[in-house]
Coordinates of C-alpha atoms in Angstrom, one line a residue:
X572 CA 90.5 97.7 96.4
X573 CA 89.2 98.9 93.3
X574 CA 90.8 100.6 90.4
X575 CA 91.1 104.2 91.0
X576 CA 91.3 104.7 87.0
X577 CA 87.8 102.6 86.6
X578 CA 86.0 105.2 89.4
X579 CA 87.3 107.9 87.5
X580 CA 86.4 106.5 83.6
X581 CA 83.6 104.6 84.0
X582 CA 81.9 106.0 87.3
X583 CA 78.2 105.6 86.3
X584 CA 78.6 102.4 85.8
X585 CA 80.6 101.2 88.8
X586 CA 77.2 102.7 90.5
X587 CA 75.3 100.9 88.9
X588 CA 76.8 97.4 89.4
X589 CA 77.7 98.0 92.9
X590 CA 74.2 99.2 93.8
X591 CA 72.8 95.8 93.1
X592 CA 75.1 94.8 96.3
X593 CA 72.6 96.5 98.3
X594 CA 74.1 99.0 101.1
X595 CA 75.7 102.6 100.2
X596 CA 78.4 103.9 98.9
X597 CA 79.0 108.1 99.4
X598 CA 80.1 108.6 95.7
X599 CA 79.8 112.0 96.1
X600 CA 82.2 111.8 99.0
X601 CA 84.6 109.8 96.7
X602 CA 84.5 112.4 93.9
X603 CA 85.6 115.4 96.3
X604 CA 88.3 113.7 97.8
X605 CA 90.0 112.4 94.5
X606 CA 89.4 116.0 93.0
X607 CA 91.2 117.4 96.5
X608 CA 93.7 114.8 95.9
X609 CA 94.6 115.0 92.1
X610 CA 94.8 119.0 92.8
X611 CA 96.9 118.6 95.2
X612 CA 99.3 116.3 93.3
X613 CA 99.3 118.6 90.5
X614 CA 100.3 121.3 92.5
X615 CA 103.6 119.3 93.9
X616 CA 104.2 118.4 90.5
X617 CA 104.1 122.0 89.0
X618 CA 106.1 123.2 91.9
X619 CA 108.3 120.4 91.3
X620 CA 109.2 121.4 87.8
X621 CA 109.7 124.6 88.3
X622 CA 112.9 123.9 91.1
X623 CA 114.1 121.3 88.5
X624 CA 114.0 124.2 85.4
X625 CA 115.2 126.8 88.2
X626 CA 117.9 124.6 89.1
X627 CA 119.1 123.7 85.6
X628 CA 119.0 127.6 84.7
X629 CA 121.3 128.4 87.9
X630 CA 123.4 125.4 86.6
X631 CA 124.3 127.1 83.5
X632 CA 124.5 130.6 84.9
X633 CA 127.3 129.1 87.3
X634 CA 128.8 127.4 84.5
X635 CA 129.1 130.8 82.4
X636 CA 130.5 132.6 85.3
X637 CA 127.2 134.5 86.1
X638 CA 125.8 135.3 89.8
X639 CA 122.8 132.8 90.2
X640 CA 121.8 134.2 93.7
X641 CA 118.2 135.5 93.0
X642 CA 117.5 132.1 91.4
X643 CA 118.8 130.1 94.2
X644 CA 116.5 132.3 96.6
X645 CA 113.9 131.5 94.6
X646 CA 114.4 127.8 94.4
X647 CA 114.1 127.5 98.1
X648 CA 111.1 129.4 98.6
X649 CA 109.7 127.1 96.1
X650 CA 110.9 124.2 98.1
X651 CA 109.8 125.6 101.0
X652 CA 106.4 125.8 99.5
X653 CA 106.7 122.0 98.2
X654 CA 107.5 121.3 102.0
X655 CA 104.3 123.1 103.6
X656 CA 102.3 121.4 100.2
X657 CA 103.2 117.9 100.7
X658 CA 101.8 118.2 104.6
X659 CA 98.1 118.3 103.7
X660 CA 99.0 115.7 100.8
X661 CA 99.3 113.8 103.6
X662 CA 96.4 113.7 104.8
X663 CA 94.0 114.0 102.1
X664 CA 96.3 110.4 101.0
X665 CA 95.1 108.8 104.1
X666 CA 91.8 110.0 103.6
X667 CA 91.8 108.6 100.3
X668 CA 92.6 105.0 101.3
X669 CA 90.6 105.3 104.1
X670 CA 87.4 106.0 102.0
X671 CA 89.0 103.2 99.1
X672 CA 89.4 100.5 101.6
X673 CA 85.5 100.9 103.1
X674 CA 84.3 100.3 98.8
X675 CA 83.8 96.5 98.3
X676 CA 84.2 94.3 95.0
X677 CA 82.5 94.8 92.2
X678 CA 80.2 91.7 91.1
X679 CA 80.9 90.3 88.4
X680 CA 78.5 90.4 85.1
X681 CA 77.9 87.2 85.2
X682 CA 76.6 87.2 89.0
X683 CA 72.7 87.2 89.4
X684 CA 71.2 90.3 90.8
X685 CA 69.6 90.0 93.9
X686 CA 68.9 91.1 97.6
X687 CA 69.3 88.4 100.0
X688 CA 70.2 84.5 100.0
X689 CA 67.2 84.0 99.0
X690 CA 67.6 85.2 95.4
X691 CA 70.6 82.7 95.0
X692 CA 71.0 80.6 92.2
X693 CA 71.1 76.6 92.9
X694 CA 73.6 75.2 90.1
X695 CA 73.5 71.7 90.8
X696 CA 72.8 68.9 93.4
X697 CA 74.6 65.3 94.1
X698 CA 73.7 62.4 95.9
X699 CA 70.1 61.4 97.5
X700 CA 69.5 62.3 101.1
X701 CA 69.7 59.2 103.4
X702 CA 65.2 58.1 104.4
X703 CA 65.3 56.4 107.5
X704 CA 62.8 54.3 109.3
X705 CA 63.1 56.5 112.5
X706 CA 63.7 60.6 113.3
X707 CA 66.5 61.4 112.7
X708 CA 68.5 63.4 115.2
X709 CA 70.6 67.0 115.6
X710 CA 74.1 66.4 115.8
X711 CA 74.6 67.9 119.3
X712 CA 72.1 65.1 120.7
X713 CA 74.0 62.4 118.2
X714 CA 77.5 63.4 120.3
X715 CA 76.2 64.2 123.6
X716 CA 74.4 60.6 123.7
X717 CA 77.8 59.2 122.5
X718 CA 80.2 61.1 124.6
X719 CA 82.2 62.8 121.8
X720 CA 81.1 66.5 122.1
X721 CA 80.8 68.4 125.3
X722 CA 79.4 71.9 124.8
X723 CA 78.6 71.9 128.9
X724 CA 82.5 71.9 129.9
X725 CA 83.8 73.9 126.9
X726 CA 81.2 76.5 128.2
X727 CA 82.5 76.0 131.6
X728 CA 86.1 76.5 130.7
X729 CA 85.7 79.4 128.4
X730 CA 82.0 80.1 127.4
X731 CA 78.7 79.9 124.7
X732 CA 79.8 78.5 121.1
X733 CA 83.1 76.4 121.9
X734 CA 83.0 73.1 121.9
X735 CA 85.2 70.2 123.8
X736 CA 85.6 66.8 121.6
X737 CA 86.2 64.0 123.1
X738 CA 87.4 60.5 122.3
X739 CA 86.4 58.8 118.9
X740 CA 84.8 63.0 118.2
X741 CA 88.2 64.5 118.4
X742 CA 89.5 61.5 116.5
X743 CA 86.9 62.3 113.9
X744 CA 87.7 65.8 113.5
X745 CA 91.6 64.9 113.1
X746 CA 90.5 62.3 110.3
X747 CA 88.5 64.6 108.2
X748 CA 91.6 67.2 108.5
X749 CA 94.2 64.4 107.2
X750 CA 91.6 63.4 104.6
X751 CA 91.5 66.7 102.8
X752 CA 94.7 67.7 103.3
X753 CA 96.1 64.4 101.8
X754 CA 93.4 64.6 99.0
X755 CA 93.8 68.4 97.8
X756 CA 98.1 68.1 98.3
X757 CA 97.7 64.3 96.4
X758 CA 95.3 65.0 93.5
X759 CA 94.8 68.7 93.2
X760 CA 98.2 69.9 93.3
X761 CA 98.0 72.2 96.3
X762 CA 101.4 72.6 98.6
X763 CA 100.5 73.0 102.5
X764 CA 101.0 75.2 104.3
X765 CA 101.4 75.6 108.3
X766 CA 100.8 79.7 108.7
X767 CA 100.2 81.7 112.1
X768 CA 96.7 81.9 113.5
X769 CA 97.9 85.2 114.6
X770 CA 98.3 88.4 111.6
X771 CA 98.8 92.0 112.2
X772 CA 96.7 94.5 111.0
X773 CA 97.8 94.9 107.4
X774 CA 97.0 91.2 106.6
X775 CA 93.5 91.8 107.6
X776 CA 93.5 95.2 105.3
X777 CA 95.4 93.4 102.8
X778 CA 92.4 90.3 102.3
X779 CA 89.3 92.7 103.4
X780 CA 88.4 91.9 106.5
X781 CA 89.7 95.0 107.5
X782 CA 89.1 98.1 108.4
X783 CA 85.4 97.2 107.8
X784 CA 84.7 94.0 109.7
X785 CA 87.0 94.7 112.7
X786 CA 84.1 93.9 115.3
X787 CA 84.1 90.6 113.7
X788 CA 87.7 89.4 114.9
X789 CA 89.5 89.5 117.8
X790 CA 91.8 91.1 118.5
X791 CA 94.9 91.1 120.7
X792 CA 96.7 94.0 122.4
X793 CA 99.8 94.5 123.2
X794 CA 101.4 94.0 119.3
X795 CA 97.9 94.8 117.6
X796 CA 98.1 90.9 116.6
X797 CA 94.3 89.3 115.4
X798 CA 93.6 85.9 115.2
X799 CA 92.9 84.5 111.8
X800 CA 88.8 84.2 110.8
X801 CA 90.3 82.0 108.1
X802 CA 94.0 80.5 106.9
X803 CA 92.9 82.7 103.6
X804 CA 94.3 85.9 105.5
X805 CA 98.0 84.8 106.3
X806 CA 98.1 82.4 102.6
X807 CA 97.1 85.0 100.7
X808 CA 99.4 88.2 102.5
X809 CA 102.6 85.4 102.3
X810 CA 103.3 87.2 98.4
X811 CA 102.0 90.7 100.3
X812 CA 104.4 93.2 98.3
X813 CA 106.0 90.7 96.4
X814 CA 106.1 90.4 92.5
X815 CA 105.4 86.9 91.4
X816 CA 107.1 84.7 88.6
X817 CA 104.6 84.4 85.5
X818 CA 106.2 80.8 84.8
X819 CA 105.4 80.0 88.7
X820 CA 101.3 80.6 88.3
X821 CA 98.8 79.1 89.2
X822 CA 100.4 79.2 92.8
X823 CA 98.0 77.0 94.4
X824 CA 97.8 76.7 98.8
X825 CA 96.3 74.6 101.0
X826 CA 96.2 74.7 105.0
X827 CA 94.7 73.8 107.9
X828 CA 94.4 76.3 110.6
X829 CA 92.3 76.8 113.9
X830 CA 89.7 80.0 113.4
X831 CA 87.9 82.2 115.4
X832 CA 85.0 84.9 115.0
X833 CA 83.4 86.8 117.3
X834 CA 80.2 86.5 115.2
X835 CA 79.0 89.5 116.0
X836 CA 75.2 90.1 115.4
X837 CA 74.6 86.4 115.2
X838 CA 73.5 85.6 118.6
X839 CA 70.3 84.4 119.0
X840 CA 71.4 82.2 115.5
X841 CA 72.3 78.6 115.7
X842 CA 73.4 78.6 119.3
X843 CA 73.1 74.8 119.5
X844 CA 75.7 72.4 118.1
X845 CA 78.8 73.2 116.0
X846 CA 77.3 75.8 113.2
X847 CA 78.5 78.6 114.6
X848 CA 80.9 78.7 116.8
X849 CA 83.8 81.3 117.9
X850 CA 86.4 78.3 117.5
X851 CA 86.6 76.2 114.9
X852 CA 88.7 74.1 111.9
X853 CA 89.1 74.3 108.5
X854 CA 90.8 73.7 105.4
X855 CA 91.6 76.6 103.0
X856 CA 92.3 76.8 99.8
X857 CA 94.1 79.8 97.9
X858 CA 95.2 80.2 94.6
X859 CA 97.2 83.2 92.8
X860 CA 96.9 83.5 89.0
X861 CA 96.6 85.3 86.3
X862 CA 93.5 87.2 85.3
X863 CA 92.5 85.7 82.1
X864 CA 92.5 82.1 84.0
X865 CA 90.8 83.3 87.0
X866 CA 87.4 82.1 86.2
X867 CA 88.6 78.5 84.9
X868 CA 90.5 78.2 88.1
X869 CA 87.5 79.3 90.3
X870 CA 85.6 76.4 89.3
X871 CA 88.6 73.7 89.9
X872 CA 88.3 74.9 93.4
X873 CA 84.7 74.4 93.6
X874 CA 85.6 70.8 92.2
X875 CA 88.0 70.3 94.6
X876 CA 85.9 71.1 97.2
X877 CA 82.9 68.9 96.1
X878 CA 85.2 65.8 95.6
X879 CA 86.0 65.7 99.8
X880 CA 81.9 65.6 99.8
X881 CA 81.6 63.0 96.9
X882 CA 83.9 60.9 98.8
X883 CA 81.9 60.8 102.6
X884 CA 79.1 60.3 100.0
X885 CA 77.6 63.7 101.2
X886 CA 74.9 64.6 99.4
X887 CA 75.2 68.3 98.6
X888 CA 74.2 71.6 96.2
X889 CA 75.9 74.3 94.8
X890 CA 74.4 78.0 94.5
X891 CA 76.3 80.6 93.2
X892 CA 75.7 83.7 95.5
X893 CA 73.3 86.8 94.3
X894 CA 74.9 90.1 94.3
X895 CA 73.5 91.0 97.6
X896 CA 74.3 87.9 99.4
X897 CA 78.3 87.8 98.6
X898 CA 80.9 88.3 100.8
X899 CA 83.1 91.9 100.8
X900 CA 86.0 91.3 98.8
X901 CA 84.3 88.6 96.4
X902 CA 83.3 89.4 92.6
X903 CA 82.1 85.6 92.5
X904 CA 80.8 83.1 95.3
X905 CA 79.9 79.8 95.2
X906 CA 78.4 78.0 98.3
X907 CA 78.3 74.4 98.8
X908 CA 75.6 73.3 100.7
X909 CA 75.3 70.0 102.6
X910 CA 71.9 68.0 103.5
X911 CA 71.9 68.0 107.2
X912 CA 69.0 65.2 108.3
X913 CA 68.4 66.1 111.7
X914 CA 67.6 69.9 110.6
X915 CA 66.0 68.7 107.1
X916 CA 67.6 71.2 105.1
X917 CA 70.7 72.3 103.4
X918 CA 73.5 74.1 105.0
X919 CA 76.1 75.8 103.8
X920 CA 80.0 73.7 104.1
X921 CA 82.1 76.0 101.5
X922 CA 82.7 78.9 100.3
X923 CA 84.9 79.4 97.0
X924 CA 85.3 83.3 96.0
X925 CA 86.9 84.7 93.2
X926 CA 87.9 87.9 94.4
X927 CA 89.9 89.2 90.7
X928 CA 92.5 91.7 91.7
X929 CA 90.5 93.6 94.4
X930 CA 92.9 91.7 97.3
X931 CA 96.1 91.8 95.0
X932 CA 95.5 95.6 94.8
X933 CA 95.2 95.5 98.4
X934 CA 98.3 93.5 99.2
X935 CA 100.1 94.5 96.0
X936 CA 100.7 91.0 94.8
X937 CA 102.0 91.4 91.1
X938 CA 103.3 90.0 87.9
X939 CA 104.6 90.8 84.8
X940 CA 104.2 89.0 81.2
X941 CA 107.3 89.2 80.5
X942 CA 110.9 90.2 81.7
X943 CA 109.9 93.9 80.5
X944 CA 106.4 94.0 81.1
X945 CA 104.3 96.2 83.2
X946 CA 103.6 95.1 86.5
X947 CA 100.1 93.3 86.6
X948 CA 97.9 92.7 89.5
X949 CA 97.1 88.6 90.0
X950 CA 93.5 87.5 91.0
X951 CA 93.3 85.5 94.1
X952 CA 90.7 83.3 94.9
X953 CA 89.7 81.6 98.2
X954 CA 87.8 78.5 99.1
X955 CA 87.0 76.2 102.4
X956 CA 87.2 72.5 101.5
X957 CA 85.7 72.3 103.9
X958 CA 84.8 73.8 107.4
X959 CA 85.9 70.5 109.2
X960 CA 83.2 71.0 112.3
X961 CA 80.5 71.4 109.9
X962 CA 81.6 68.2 108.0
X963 CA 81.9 66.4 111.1
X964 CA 78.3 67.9 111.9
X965 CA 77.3 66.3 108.2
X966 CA 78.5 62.9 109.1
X967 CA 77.0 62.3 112.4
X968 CA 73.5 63.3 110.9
X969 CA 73.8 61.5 107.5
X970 CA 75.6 57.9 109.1
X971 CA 73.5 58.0 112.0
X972 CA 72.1 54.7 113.1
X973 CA 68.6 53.6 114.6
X974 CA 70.5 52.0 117.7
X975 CA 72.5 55.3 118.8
X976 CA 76.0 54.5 116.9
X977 CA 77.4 56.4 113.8
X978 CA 78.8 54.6 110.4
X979 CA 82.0 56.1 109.8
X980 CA 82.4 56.9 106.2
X981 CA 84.7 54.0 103.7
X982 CA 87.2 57.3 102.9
X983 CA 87.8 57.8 106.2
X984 CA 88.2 54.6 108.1
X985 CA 92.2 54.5 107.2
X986 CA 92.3 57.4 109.3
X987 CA 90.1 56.3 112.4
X988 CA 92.5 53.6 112.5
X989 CA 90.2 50.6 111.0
X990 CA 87.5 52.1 113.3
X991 CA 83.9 51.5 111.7
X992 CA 81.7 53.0 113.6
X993 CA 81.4 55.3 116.9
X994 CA 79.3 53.7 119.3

C-alpha cells in the first residue's frame, strides 16, 4: 500500500512514475474519495471538540452550583449527531482501502522504463552453455524415457499441469530442496522456517496477492482458507501487526513449502513439462529490514540465489525487470534466468523483489529507531532460490547424456546418496 501522505503531496508525480507500469489507475476516483473522507473526519473531529468543551463547561457549572441542563441536552444531540456521522465514515473507510489496496508499487527510480519483458535489462551472465555432439532433448522426454516423471498418471489422478515423480526424479527434487535449504541456513544466515501452505484472507491482502489477483489462487471454502502461491505470503504475514526490534534486523527467512496457482490466462502457455504447473516446490527467501539497507540487502538475495546455480554449474543471467514487466507489490525485480538446452533459450528460475514498505504498510510490520522513536514501516523483500521443479528441469537438460542417462551434479551427489547418475 502506498503512502496516503505521498498521493496527497506529490500526486503528479506518483502519476507519472506509476504510468510507466502500464495499466490504469482512476486518480480522479482516488481524489473524491480521500476529499469525502478527510471531510468527513473533520466533521467527527469538530463535533468531537465541541462535547469535550461542552462537557468541560457543564463540569464547572456543576462545580459552582449552577443548573447545567441545557448544556447537557445539547451535548447529547451532538453525540447523537457523532453517532449518525461515524456510520457513513464507515463506509467511505472501506471504500478507501478498497480503492488503496487495488494501487500497486511505485517503481523505483532506478528501474528502467519499459512496456513488456522485452524492454528488460540483462545485468550479467555466468557459465558457458553445455555444446553437445547430438540434440539435445526437452526435459519431459529426458524423464519420461527414464521413468522419473509421469505427467500421464498425475493427469489421471487429478488433471493438466501436475506432475507424479518417481524414483531417482522424486529423489532429485528432495536433493535440490536439502541443498538450498542447507546452503542459504549454513552460509547466508537464513533461519527456516516450516509455515502452513494454507493462509486466510488477510495474509493474501497483507503480501498483494489480494484483493487483486484472487482468480490466481485457490481457494477453499468453508474457513475462506487459500493455499499459498509462495512461502513469501505466510513468512512475511508471521510479524503481521507486530512492531519489530531495531537491534533484531535484518530478520532474514528461509522455507520450503509446496505452491499452487491456478495460472489463470496461461493456458495454451507451456503445457508440456514442469514450467508451469498448478503444483509445485520451492525455496523462499524473505528478509525484513530497515529502509536505508533495503537496496544493499536486495542484492545479497540475488547473490544468494545465484550461488545454488554457481554450484549445479548452471549457467544463468540476470535482468532486472522494466517497469512494465514487474510484479504488483515490487518497486525492484530481478529475474534469474537459466539456459535450458532442449528449449535453446533462457528461462526464468528466480525472482528477488524489493517491495520497500508497500507490504509492511499492508501488514503493518514496524519499527522504531529508538526506545522513543516513531513507529517506522520496514521494507520486505522476497526471493525464490530457487523454484525447485524448474531447477530440476535445468539439470536434466544441461547433464543430459548422448546414451539416455543424466550426470547428477558434484553439489548434489551427498544428497542422492553417492548416486552419480540417473540411468
Amino acid at each position: 500500500m502506498l503512502d496516503v501522505k505521498l498521493l496527497r503531496d506529490d500526486l503528479a508525480q506518483v502519476k507519472e512514475r506509476m504510468a510507466t507500469r502500464g495499466g490504469a489507475v482512476d486518480w480522479d476516483a482516488f481524489v473524491a474519495i480521500d476529499r469525502e473522507r478527510r471531510d468527513a473526519l473533520a466533521n467527527i473531529e469538530r463535533l468531537k471538540e465541541k462535547k469535550n468543551r461542552l462537557s468541560g463547561e457543564i463540569g464547572k457549572i456543576k462545580k459552582a452550583g449552577g443548573d447545567a441542563s441545557a448544556l447537557m441536552r445539547e451535548t447529547e444531540d451532538v453525540s447523537e449527531a457523532i453517532r449518525v456521522s461515524e456510520a457513513p465514515l464507515a463506509d467511505i473507510e472501506a471504500r478507501f482501502e478498497a480503492f488503496m489496496l487495488t494501487v500497486p508499487n511505485l517503481p523505483s527510480p532506478t528501474v528502467k522504463i519499459g512496456k513488456s519483458e522485452h524492454d528488460n535489462r540483462e545485468v550479467r551472465r555466468w557459465g558457458e552453455p553445455p555444446k553437445f555432439d547430438f540434440e539435445a532433448r526437452n526435459h519431459w522426454d529426458i524423464g519420461e524415457e527414464l521413468a522419473i516423471l509421469d505427467f500421464e498418471r498425475a493427469a489421471k489422478i487429478t488433471g493438466a499441469r501436475f506432475t507424479v515423480y518417481r524414483g531417482a526424479g522424486a529423489r532429485l527434487e528432495r536433493a535440490l530442496i536439502n541443498f538450498m535449504l542447507d546452503l542459504h541456513t549454513g552460509e547466508n544466515g537464513y533461519q527456516e522456517m516450516l509455515p502452513p501452505a494454507l493462509v486466510n484472507r488477510a495474509s493474501l491482502v497483507g503480501t498483494g496477492q489480494l484483493p487483486k489477483f484472487e482468480e490466481d489462487l485457490f481457494h477453499l471454502a468453508p474457513g475462506d482458507y487459500f493455499l499459498i502461491p509462495t512461502a513469501e505470503v505466510p513468512l512475511t504475514n508471521l510479524h503481521r501487526d507486530e512492531m519489530l526490534e531495531r537491534e533484531a534486523l535484518p530478520i532474514k527467512y528461509v522455507a520450503y513449502t509446496p505452491c499452487f496457482r491456478s495460472e489463470a490466462g496461461s493456458y495454451g502457455k507451456d503445457v508440456r513439462g514442469l514450467i508451469r504447473q498448478h503444483q509445485f516446490n520451492k525455496v523462499e527467501m524473505v528478509k525484513f529490514c530497515e529502509p536505508e539497507n533495503s537496496y544493499d540487502e536486495h542484492e545479497s538475495m540475488v547473490r544468494n540465489a545465484e550461488e545454488i546455480l554457481k554450484r549445479l554449474n548452471l549457467p544463468y543471467r540476470v535482468v532486472e525487470l522494466c517497469t512494465g514487466d514487474m510484479g504488483f507489490a515490487s518497486a525492484k525485480t530481478y529475474d534469474l534466468e537459466v539456459w535450458l538446452p532442449g528449449q535453446n533459450t533462457y528461462r526464468e528460475i528466480s525472482s528477488c523483489s524489493n517491495c520497500e514498505d508497500f507490504q509492511a504498510r499492508r501488514a503493518n510490520i514496524r519499527y522504531r529507531k529508538d526506545k522513543k522513536g516513531k513507529p517506522l514501516f520496514v521494507h520486505t523483500l522476497n526471493g525464490s532460490g530457487l523454484a525447485v521443479g524448474r531447477t530440476l528441469v535445468a539439470v536434466l537438460e544441461n547433464y543430459q547424456q548422448k546414451d539416455g542417462t543424466v550426470i547428477i551434479p558434484d553439489a548434489l551427489r551427498s544428497y542422492m546418496g553417492g548416486l552419480a547418475q540417473i540411468g
